[in-house]
Amino acid sequence: MLIVDDQPLVRRGLSLILSPDPSFEVVAEAENGARAVALAHQLRPDVVVMDIRMPVLDGVGATRELAATVPGCRVLALSTFDLDEYVVGALRAGAYGFLPKDSSPEELGAAIRTVHAGDAVVAPRLLTRLISTYVRAPRGARPTHTGPGELTPREVEVWHLMATGLDNAGISEALDISLSTVKNYITSIFDKLAVRDRAQAVIAAYESGLVTARTTTGDHTG
């Protein structure tokens, strides 16, 4: 694991939190994104715990470069704020998820394990709030209900519910279908939209105009 933060005390604190767990090995620390990329090429860590706002090269740029050149390194972004446009940039660039910096050690450890397993780490409702705040369809764009692979009407329904903040269990209940069927639909959606995970699928939903901040808010107020 590689820990990246421009504050030495934060780097050391994260290392001290994680090192006692025998399932974690902190192989290096980096003070900025450029140094992180160089170390990742050299050491090939499985997980990079990446601060977002840093000098020289920020976490968004570093994540983008790692996704392109060291795809085996899975980035978990850290942010001081829950709602941060830089976090959306990191998710779009290829981060597997993010945590606020005030998360507990237990939450951090669980997130690292999840990212290491290849799954995304963002609570569905928090993901929706984050993306609806900072992602918009291009001005004048018409809403689209199909992706590059022409989603079926049912897949569009699942995609829409995913983008409005429902987790798999919520989608299963809303459509009265099994969890395994939901998972199959989501796998197909990811493939047709050419996205890697839930975060990128939700971003695509807002960019396409399938959902908007207004409709999302309306879905969850009562």
PDB file of C-alpha atoms in Angstrom:
ATOM      1  CA  MET A   1       0.000   0.000   0.000  1.00  0.00           C
ATOM      2  CA  LEU A   2       1.159   3.522  -0.848  1.00  0.00           C
ATOM      3  CA  ILE A   3       0.039   6.485   1.268  1.00  0.00           C
ATOM      4  CA  VAL A   4      -0.065   9.877  -0.444  1.00  0.00           C
ATOM      5  CA  ASP A   5      -0.642  13.180   1.390  1.00  0.00           C
ATOM      6  CA  ASP A   6       1.160  16.503   1.399  1.00  0.00           C
ATOM      7  CA  GLN A   7       1.066  16.700   5.210  1.00  0.00           C
ATOM      8  CA  PRO A   8       3.762  14.598   6.938  1.00  0.00           C
ATOM      9  CA  LEU A   9       1.703  14.156  10.100  1.00  0.00           C
ATOM     10  CA  VAL A  10      -1.244  12.803   8.116  1.00  0.00           C
ATOM     11  CA  ARG A  11       0.976  10.349   6.238  1.00  0.00           C
ATOM     12  CA  ARG A  12       2.584   9.151   9.435  1.00  0.00           C
ATOM     13  CA  GLY A  13      -0.773   8.919  11.208  1.00  0.00           C
ATOM     14  CA  LEU A  14      -2.293   6.800   8.459  1.00  0.00           C
ATOM     15  CA  SER A  15       0.757   4.561   8.428  1.00  0.00           C
ATOM     16  CA  LEU A  16       0.609   4.078  12.206  1.00  0.00           C
ATOM     17  CA  ILE A  17      -3.110   3.272  12.015  1.00  0.00           C
ATOM     18  CA  LEU A  18      -2.684   0.680   9.278  1.00  0.00           C
ATOM     19  CA  SER A  19       0.672  -0.927  10.028  1.00  0.00           C
ATOM     20  CA  PRO A  20      -0.404  -2.997  13.078  1.00  0.00           C
ATOM     21  CA  ASP A  21      -2.853  -4.946  10.897  1.00  0.00           C
ATOM     22  CA  PRO A  22      -0.886  -7.895   9.459  1.00  0.00           C
ATOM     23  CA  SER A  23      -3.039  -7.857   6.318  1.00  0.00           C
ATOM     24  CA  PHE A  24      -1.715  -4.385   5.415  1.00  0.00           C
ATOM     25  CA  GLU A  25       1.804  -3.462   4.355  1.00  0.00           C
ATOM     26  CA  VAL A  26       2.680   0.200   3.839  1.00  0.00           C
ATOM     27  CA  VAL A  27       5.473   0.063   1.266  1.00  0.00           C
ATOM     28  CA  ALA A  28       6.038   3.821   0.915  1.00  0.00           C
ATOM     29  CA  GLU A  29       4.718   7.325   1.499  1.00  0.00           C
ATOM     30  CA  ALA A  30       4.589  10.203  -0.983  1.00  0.00           C
ATOM     31  CA  GLU A  31       4.116  13.939  -0.482  1.00  0.00           C
ATOM     32  CA  ASN A  32       2.505  14.735  -3.838  1.00  0.00           C
ATOM     33  CA  GLY A  33       0.941  13.114  -6.872  1.00  0.00           C
ATOM     34  CA  ALA A  34       4.064  13.193  -9.011  1.00  0.00           C
ATOM     35  CA  ARG A  35       6.073  11.346  -6.385  1.00  0.00           C
ATOM     36  CA  ALA A  36       3.175   8.901  -5.940  1.00  0.00           C
ATOM     37  CA  VAL A  37       3.162   8.032  -9.629  1.00  0.00           C
ATOM     38  CA  ALA A  38       6.926   7.490  -9.640  1.00  0.00           C
ATOM     39  CA  LEU A  39       6.760   5.241  -6.568  1.00  0.00           C
ATOM     40  CA  ALA A  40       3.799   3.317  -7.956  1.00  0.00           C
ATOM     41  CA  HIS A  41       5.729   2.512 -11.123  1.00  0.00           C
ATOM     42  CA  GLN A  42       8.622   1.306  -9.014  1.00  0.00           C
ATOM     43  CA  LEU A  43       6.803  -0.575  -6.228  1.00  0.00           C
ATOM     44  CA  ARG A  44       3.504  -1.608  -7.852  1.00  0.00           C
ATOM     45  CA  PRO A  45       1.342  -1.335  -4.712  1.00  0.00           C
ATOM     46  CA  ASP A  46      -2.100  -2.949  -4.772  1.00  0.00           C
ATOM     47  CA  VAL A  47      -3.804   0.077  -3.178  1.00  0.00           C
ATOM     48  CA  VAL A  48      -2.948   3.783  -3.184  1.00  0.00           C
ATOM     49  CA  VAL A  49      -4.552   5.864  -0.421  1.00  0.00           C
ATOM     50  CA  MET A  50      -4.567   9.232  -2.169  1.00  0.00           C
ATOM     51  CA  ASP A  51      -5.200  12.735  -0.840  1.00  0.00           C
ATOM     52  CA  ILE A  52      -7.053  14.861  -3.386  1.00  0.00           C
ATOM     53  CA  ARG A  53      -5.657  18.365  -2.901  1.00  0.00           C
ATOM     54  CA  MET A  54      -1.854  18.427  -3.150  1.00  0.00           C
ATOM     55  CA  PRO A  55       0.856  20.559  -4.749  1.00  0.00           C
ATOM     56  CA  VAL A  56       2.922  19.657  -7.851  1.00  0.00           C
ATOM     57  CA  LEU A  57       0.337  17.098  -9.082  1.00  0.00           C
ATOM     58  CA  ASP A  58      -2.995  16.766  -7.303  1.00  0.00           C
ATOM     59  CA  GLY A  59      -4.805  13.519  -6.557  1.00  0.00           C
ATOM     60  CA  VAL A  60      -7.021  13.796  -9.636  1.00  0.00           C
ATOM     61  CA  GLY A  61      -4.091  14.064 -12.024  1.00  0.00           C
ATOM     62  CA  ALA A  62      -2.185  11.325 -10.223  1.00  0.00           C
ATOM     63  CA  THR A  63      -5.200   9.007 -10.291  1.00  0.00           C
ATOM     64  CA  ARG A  64      -5.678   9.613 -14.012  1.00  0.00           C
ATOM     65  CA  GLU A  65      -2.033   8.790 -14.705  1.00  0.00           C
ATOM     66  CA  LEU A  66      -2.081   5.686 -12.539  1.00  0.00           C
ATOM     67  CA  ALA A  67      -5.270   4.402 -14.178  1.00  0.00           C
ATOM     68  CA  ALA A  68      -3.611   4.766 -17.576  1.00  0.00           C
ATOM     69  CA  THR A  69      -0.128   3.464 -16.766  1.00  0.00           C
ATOM     70  CA  VAL A  70      -0.378   1.285 -13.635  1.00  0.00           C
ATOM     71  CA  PRO A  71      -3.938  -0.079 -13.750  1.00  0.00           C
ATOM     72  CA  GLY A  72      -3.152  -2.675 -11.078  1.00  0.00           C
ATOM     73  CA  CYS A  73      -2.917   0.141  -8.501  1.00  0.00           C
ATOM     74  CA  ARG A  74      -6.384   0.810  -7.127  1.00  0.00           C
ATOM     75  CA  VAL A  75      -6.863   4.311  -5.771  1.00  0.00           C
ATOM     76  CA  LEU A  76      -8.869   5.148  -2.664  1.00  0.00           C
ATOM     77  CA  ALA A  77      -9.275   8.928  -2.567  1.00  0.00           C
ATOM     78  CA  LEU A  78      -9.383  10.884   0.699  1.00  0.00           C
ATOM     79  CA  SER A  79     -11.047  14.264   1.010  1.00  0.00           C
ATOM     80  CA  THR A  80     -11.493  16.755   3.832  1.00  0.00           C
ATOM     81  CA  PHE A  81     -15.036  17.453   2.624  1.00  0.00           C
ATOM     82  CA  ASP A  82     -17.855  15.050   1.690  1.00  0.00           C
ATOM     83  CA  LEU A  83     -18.970  17.306  -1.166  1.00  0.00           C
ATOM     84  CA  ASP A  84     -15.856  18.152  -3.144  1.00  0.00           C
ATOM     85  CA  GLU A  85     -15.673  18.610  -6.906  1.00  0.00           C
ATOM     86  CA  TYR A  86     -12.149  17.191  -6.822  1.00  0.00           C
ATOM     87  CA  VAL A  87     -13.590  13.900  -5.582  1.00  0.00           C
ATOM     88  CA  VAL A  88     -15.841  13.711  -8.641  1.00  0.00           C
ATOM     89  CA  GLY A  89     -12.754  14.362 -10.754  1.00  0.00           C
ATOM     90  CA  ALA A  90     -10.938  11.511  -9.026  1.00  0.00           C
ATOM     91  CA  LEU A  91     -13.854   9.113  -9.525  1.00  0.00           C
ATOM     92  CA  ARG A  92     -14.074  10.103 -13.175  1.00  0.00           C
ATOM     93  CA  ALA A  93     -10.311   9.631 -13.495  1.00  0.00           C
ATOM     94  CA  GLY A  94     -10.499   6.080 -12.178  1.00  0.00           C
ATOM     95  CA  ALA A  95     -10.506   6.089  -8.361  1.00  0.00           C
ATOM     96  CA  TYR A  96     -12.311   3.109  -6.887  1.00  0.00           C
ATOM     97  CA  GLY A  97     -13.973   5.287  -4.258  1.00  0.00           C
ATOM     98  CA  PHE A  98     -13.425   7.881  -1.582  1.00  0.00           C
ATOM     99  CA  LEU A  99     -13.634   8.455   2.147  1.00  0.00           C
ATOM    100  CA  PRO A 100     -13.870  11.674   4.129  1.00  0.00           C
ATOM    101  CA  LYS A 101     -10.741  12.264   6.206  1.00  0.00           C
ATOM    102  CA  ASP A 102     -12.775  12.142   9.401  1.00  0.00           C
ATOM    103  CA  SER A 103     -13.642   8.468   8.818  1.00  0.00           C
ATOM    104  CA  SER A 104     -12.770   6.036  11.595  1.00  0.00           C
ATOM    105  CA  PRO A 105      -9.778   3.669  11.412  1.00  0.00           C
ATOM    106  CA  GLU A 106     -12.233   0.805  11.073  1.00  0.00           C
ATOM    107  CA  GLU A 107     -13.936   2.472   8.115  1.00  0.00           C
ATOM    108  CA  LEU A 108     -10.573   3.126   6.476  1.00  0.00           C
ATOM    109  CA  GLY A 109      -9.485  -0.490   6.907  1.00  0.00           C
ATOM    110  CA  ALA A 110     -12.769  -1.795   5.517  1.00  0.00           C
ATOM    111  CA  ALA A 111     -12.553   0.579   2.535  1.00  0.00           C
ATOM    112  CA  ILE A 112      -9.019  -0.527   1.708  1.00  0.00           C
ATOM    113  CA  ARG A 113     -10.068  -4.172   1.766  1.00  0.00           C
ATOM    114  CA  THR A 114     -13.033  -3.408  -0.482  1.00  0.00           C
ATOM    115  CA  VAL A 115     -10.882  -1.524  -2.987  1.00  0.00           C
ATOM    116  CA  HIS A 116      -8.286  -4.288  -2.921  1.00  0.00           C
ATOM    117  CA  ALA A 117     -11.042  -6.747  -3.845  1.00  0.00           C
ATOM    118  CA  GLY A 118     -11.886  -4.597  -6.876  1.00  0.00           C
ATOM    119  CA  ASP A 119     -15.134  -3.115  -5.588  1.00  0.00           C
ATOM    120  CA  ALA A 120     -16.136   0.537  -5.332  1.00  0.00           C
ATOM    121  CA  VAL A 121     -16.238   2.403  -2.011  1.00  0.00           C
ATOM    122  CA  VAL A 122     -18.879   5.115  -2.031  1.00  0.00           C
ATOM    123  CA  ALA A 123     -22.176   4.988  -0.152  1.00  0.00           C
ATOM    124  CA  PRO A 124     -24.902   5.165  -2.855  1.00  0.00           C
ATOM    125  CA  ARG A 125     -26.774   8.125  -1.327  1.00  0.00           C
ATOM    126  CA  LEU A 126     -23.542  10.064  -0.692  1.00  0.00           C
ATOM    127  CA  LEU A 127     -22.398   9.311  -4.234  1.00  0.00           C
ATOM    128  CA  THR A 128     -25.645  10.725  -5.616  1.00  0.00           C
ATOM    129  CA  ARG A 129     -25.394  13.905  -3.514  1.00  0.00           C
ATOM    130  CA  LEU A 130     -21.799  14.395  -4.581  1.00  0.00           C
ATOM    131  CA  ILE A 131     -22.309  13.859  -8.292  1.00  0.00           C
ATOM    132  CA  SER A 132     -25.608  15.755  -8.482  1.00  0.00           C
ATOM    133  CA  THR A 133     -23.824  18.766  -6.983  1.00  0.00           C
ATOM    134  CA  TYR A 134     -20.983  18.891  -9.496  1.00  0.00           C
ATOM    135  CA  VAL A 135     -21.972  16.997 -12.663  1.00  0.00           C
ATOM    136  CA  ARG A 136     -24.341  18.419 -15.275  1.00  0.00           C
ATOM    137  CA  ALA A 137     -25.312  17.461 -18.802  1.00  0.00           C
ATOM    138  CA  PRO A 138     -23.868  19.799 -21.452  1.00  0.00           C
ATOM    139  CA  ARG A 139     -26.038  22.868 -22.015  1.00  0.00           C
ATOM    140  CA  GLY A 140     -28.653  22.181 -24.669  1.00  0.00           C
ATOM    141  CA  ALA A 141     -28.181  18.424 -24.529  1.00  0.00           C
ATOM    142  CA  ARG A 142     -31.286  16.288 -24.802  1.00  0.00           C
ATOM    143  CA  PRO A 143     -31.776  13.496 -22.263  1.00  0.00           C
ATOM    144  CA  THR A 144     -30.704  10.138 -23.584  1.00  0.00           C
ATOM    145  CA  HIS A 145     -31.872   6.769 -22.392  1.00  0.00           C
ATOM    146  CA  THR A 146     -29.313   4.665 -24.165  1.00  0.00           C
ATOM    147  CA  GLY A 147     -25.606   4.222 -23.895  1.00  0.00           C
ATOM    148  CA  PRO A 148     -23.060   3.170 -26.499  1.00  0.00           C
ATOM    149  CA  GLY A 149     -24.382  -0.398 -26.376  1.00  0.00           C
ATOM    150  CA  GLU A 150     -28.082   0.551 -26.574  1.00  0.00           C
ATOM    151  CA  LEU A 151     -29.478  -0.258 -23.149  1.00  0.00           C
ATOM    152  CA  THR A 152     -32.769  -2.106 -22.970  1.00  0.00           C
ATOM    153  CA  PRO A 153     -35.739  -0.311 -21.360  1.00  0.00           C
ATOM    154  CA  ARG A 154     -35.295  -2.416 -18.204  1.00  0.00           C
ATOM    155  CA  GLU A 155     -31.605  -1.599 -18.034  1.00  0.00           C
ATOM    156  CA  VAL A 156     -32.478   2.086 -18.308  1.00  0.00           C
ATOM    157  CA  GLU A 157     -34.818   1.678 -15.340  1.00  0.00           C
ATOM    158  CA  VAL A 158     -32.063   0.071 -13.281  1.00  0.00           C
ATOM    159  CA  TRP A 159     -29.549   2.724 -14.358  1.00  0.00           C
ATOM    160  CA  HIS A 160     -31.969   5.501 -13.396  1.00  0.00           C
ATOM    161  CA  LEU A 161     -32.641   4.015  -9.954  1.00  0.00           C
ATOM    162  CA  MET A 162     -28.931   3.523  -9.396  1.00  0.00           C
ATOM    163  CA  ALA A 163     -28.322   7.172 -10.276  1.00  0.00           C
ATOM    164  CA  THR A 164     -31.025   8.408  -7.898  1.00  0.00           C
ATOM    165  CA  GLY A 165     -29.245   6.790  -4.966  1.00  0.00           C
ATOM    166  CA  LEU A 166     -30.711   3.315  -4.531  1.00  0.00           C
ATOM    167  CA  ASP A 167     -28.429   0.440  -3.634  1.00  0.00           C
ATOM    168  CA  ASN A 168     -28.924  -3.034  -5.102  1.00  0.00           C
ATOM    169  CA  ALA A 169     -31.441  -4.019  -2.416  1.00  0.00           C
ATOM    170  CA  GLY A 170     -33.444  -0.855  -3.058  1.00  0.00           C
ATOM    171  CA  ILE A 171     -33.476  -1.488  -6.797  1.00  0.00           C
ATOM    172  CA  SER A 172     -34.564  -5.081  -6.181  1.00  0.00           C
ATOM    173  CA  GLU A 173     -37.482  -3.894  -4.051  1.00  0.00           C
ATOM    174  CA  ALA A 174     -38.485  -1.067  -6.390  1.00  0.00           C
ATOM    175  CA  LEU A 175     -38.642  -3.321  -9.441  1.00  0.00           C
ATOM    176  CA  ASP A 176     -39.718  -6.498  -7.624  1.00  0.00           C
ATOM    177  CA  ILE A 177     -36.825  -8.515  -9.006  1.00  0.00           C
ATOM    178  CA  SER A 178     -34.178 -10.626  -7.282  1.00  0.00           C
ATOM    179  CA  LEU A 179     -30.816  -9.277  -6.141  1.00  0.00           C
ATOM    180  CA  SER A 180     -29.021 -11.598  -8.551  1.00  0.00           C
ATOM    181  CA  THR A 181     -31.098 -10.191 -11.429  1.00  0.00           C
ATOM    182  CA  VAL A 182     -30.207  -6.646 -10.344  1.00  0.00           C
ATOM    183  CA  LYS A 183     -26.515  -7.579 -10.333  1.00  0.00           C
ATOM    184  CA  ASN A 184     -26.821  -9.070 -13.816  1.00  0.00           C
ATOM    185  CA  TYR A 185     -28.473  -5.901 -15.112  1.00  0.00           C
ATOM    186  CA  ILE A 186     -25.776  -3.734 -13.528  1.00  0.00           C
ATOM    187  CA  THR A 187     -22.996  -5.823 -15.057  1.00  0.00           C
ATOM    188  CA  SER A 188     -24.610  -5.403 -18.471  1.00  0.00           C
ATOM    189  CA  ILE A 189     -25.066  -1.646 -17.917  1.00  0.00           C
ATOM    190  CA  PHE A 190     -21.402  -1.206 -17.005  1.00  0.00           C
ATOM    191  CA  ASP A 191     -20.381  -3.093 -20.126  1.00  0.00           C
ATOM    192  CA  LYS A 192     -22.673  -1.149 -22.475  1.00  0.00           C
ATOM    193  CA  LEU A 193     -21.776   2.246 -20.996  1.00  0.00           C
ATOM    194  CA  ALA A 194     -18.067   1.325 -21.025  1.00  0.00           C
ATOM    195  CA  VAL A 195     -17.727   2.263 -17.353  1.00  0.00           C
ATOM    196  CA  ARG A 196     -15.882   0.386 -14.655  1.00  0.00           C
ATOM    197  CA  ASP A 197     -18.044   0.848 -11.574  1.00  0.00           C
ATOM    198  CA  ARG A 198     -21.114   2.388  -9.959  1.00  0.00           C
ATOM    199  CA  ALA A 199     -19.535   5.810  -9.500  1.00  0.00           C
ATOM    200  CA  GLN A 200     -18.721   6.146 -13.195  1.00  0.00           C
ATOM    201  CA  ALA A 201     -22.193   4.870 -14.151  1.00  0.00           C
ATOM    202  CA  VAL A 202     -23.843   7.543 -11.986  1.00  0.00           C
ATOM    203  CA  ILE A 203     -21.600  10.236 -13.456  1.00  0.00           C
ATOM    204  CA  ALA A 204     -22.624   9.036 -16.933  1.00  0.00           C
ATOM    205  CA  ALA A 205     -26.303   9.267 -15.956  1.00  0.00           C
ATOM    206  CA  TYR A 206     -25.949  12.929 -14.996  1.00  0.00           C
ATOM    207  CA  GLU A 207     -23.773  13.750 -18.010  1.00  0.00           C
ATOM    208  CA  SER A 208     -26.315  12.144 -20.332  1.00  0.00           C
ATOM    209  CA  GLY A 209     -29.256  14.008 -18.807  1.00  0.00           C
ATOM    210  CA  LEU A 210     -30.960  10.770 -17.722  1.00  0.00           C
ATOM    211  CA  VAL A 211     -31.243  12.295 -14.239  1.00  0.00           C
ATOM    212  CA  THR A 212     -30.756  15.813 -12.919  1.00  0.00           C
ATOM    213  CA  ALA A 213     -30.145  17.293  -9.486  1.00  0.00           C
ATOM    214  CA  ARG A 214     -33.758  18.505  -9.421  1.00  0.00           C
ATOM    215  CA  THR A 215     -35.299  15.133 -10.201  1.00  0.00           C
ATOM    216  CA  THR A 216     -33.016  13.373  -7.762  1.00  0.00           C
ATOM    217  CA  THR A 217     -33.982  15.745  -4.982  1.00  0.00           C
ATOM    218  CA  GLY A 218     -37.615  15.231  -5.821  1.00  0.00           C
ATOM    219  CA  ASP A 219     -37.234  11.460  -5.624  1.00  0.00           C
ATOM    220  CA  HIS A 220     -36.084  11.588  -2.005  1.00  0.00           C
ATOM    221  CA  THR A 221     -38.076  14.306  -0.297  1.00  0.00           C
ATOM    222  CA  GLY A 222     -41.314  13.593   1.420  1.00  0.00           C
TER     223      GLY A 222
END
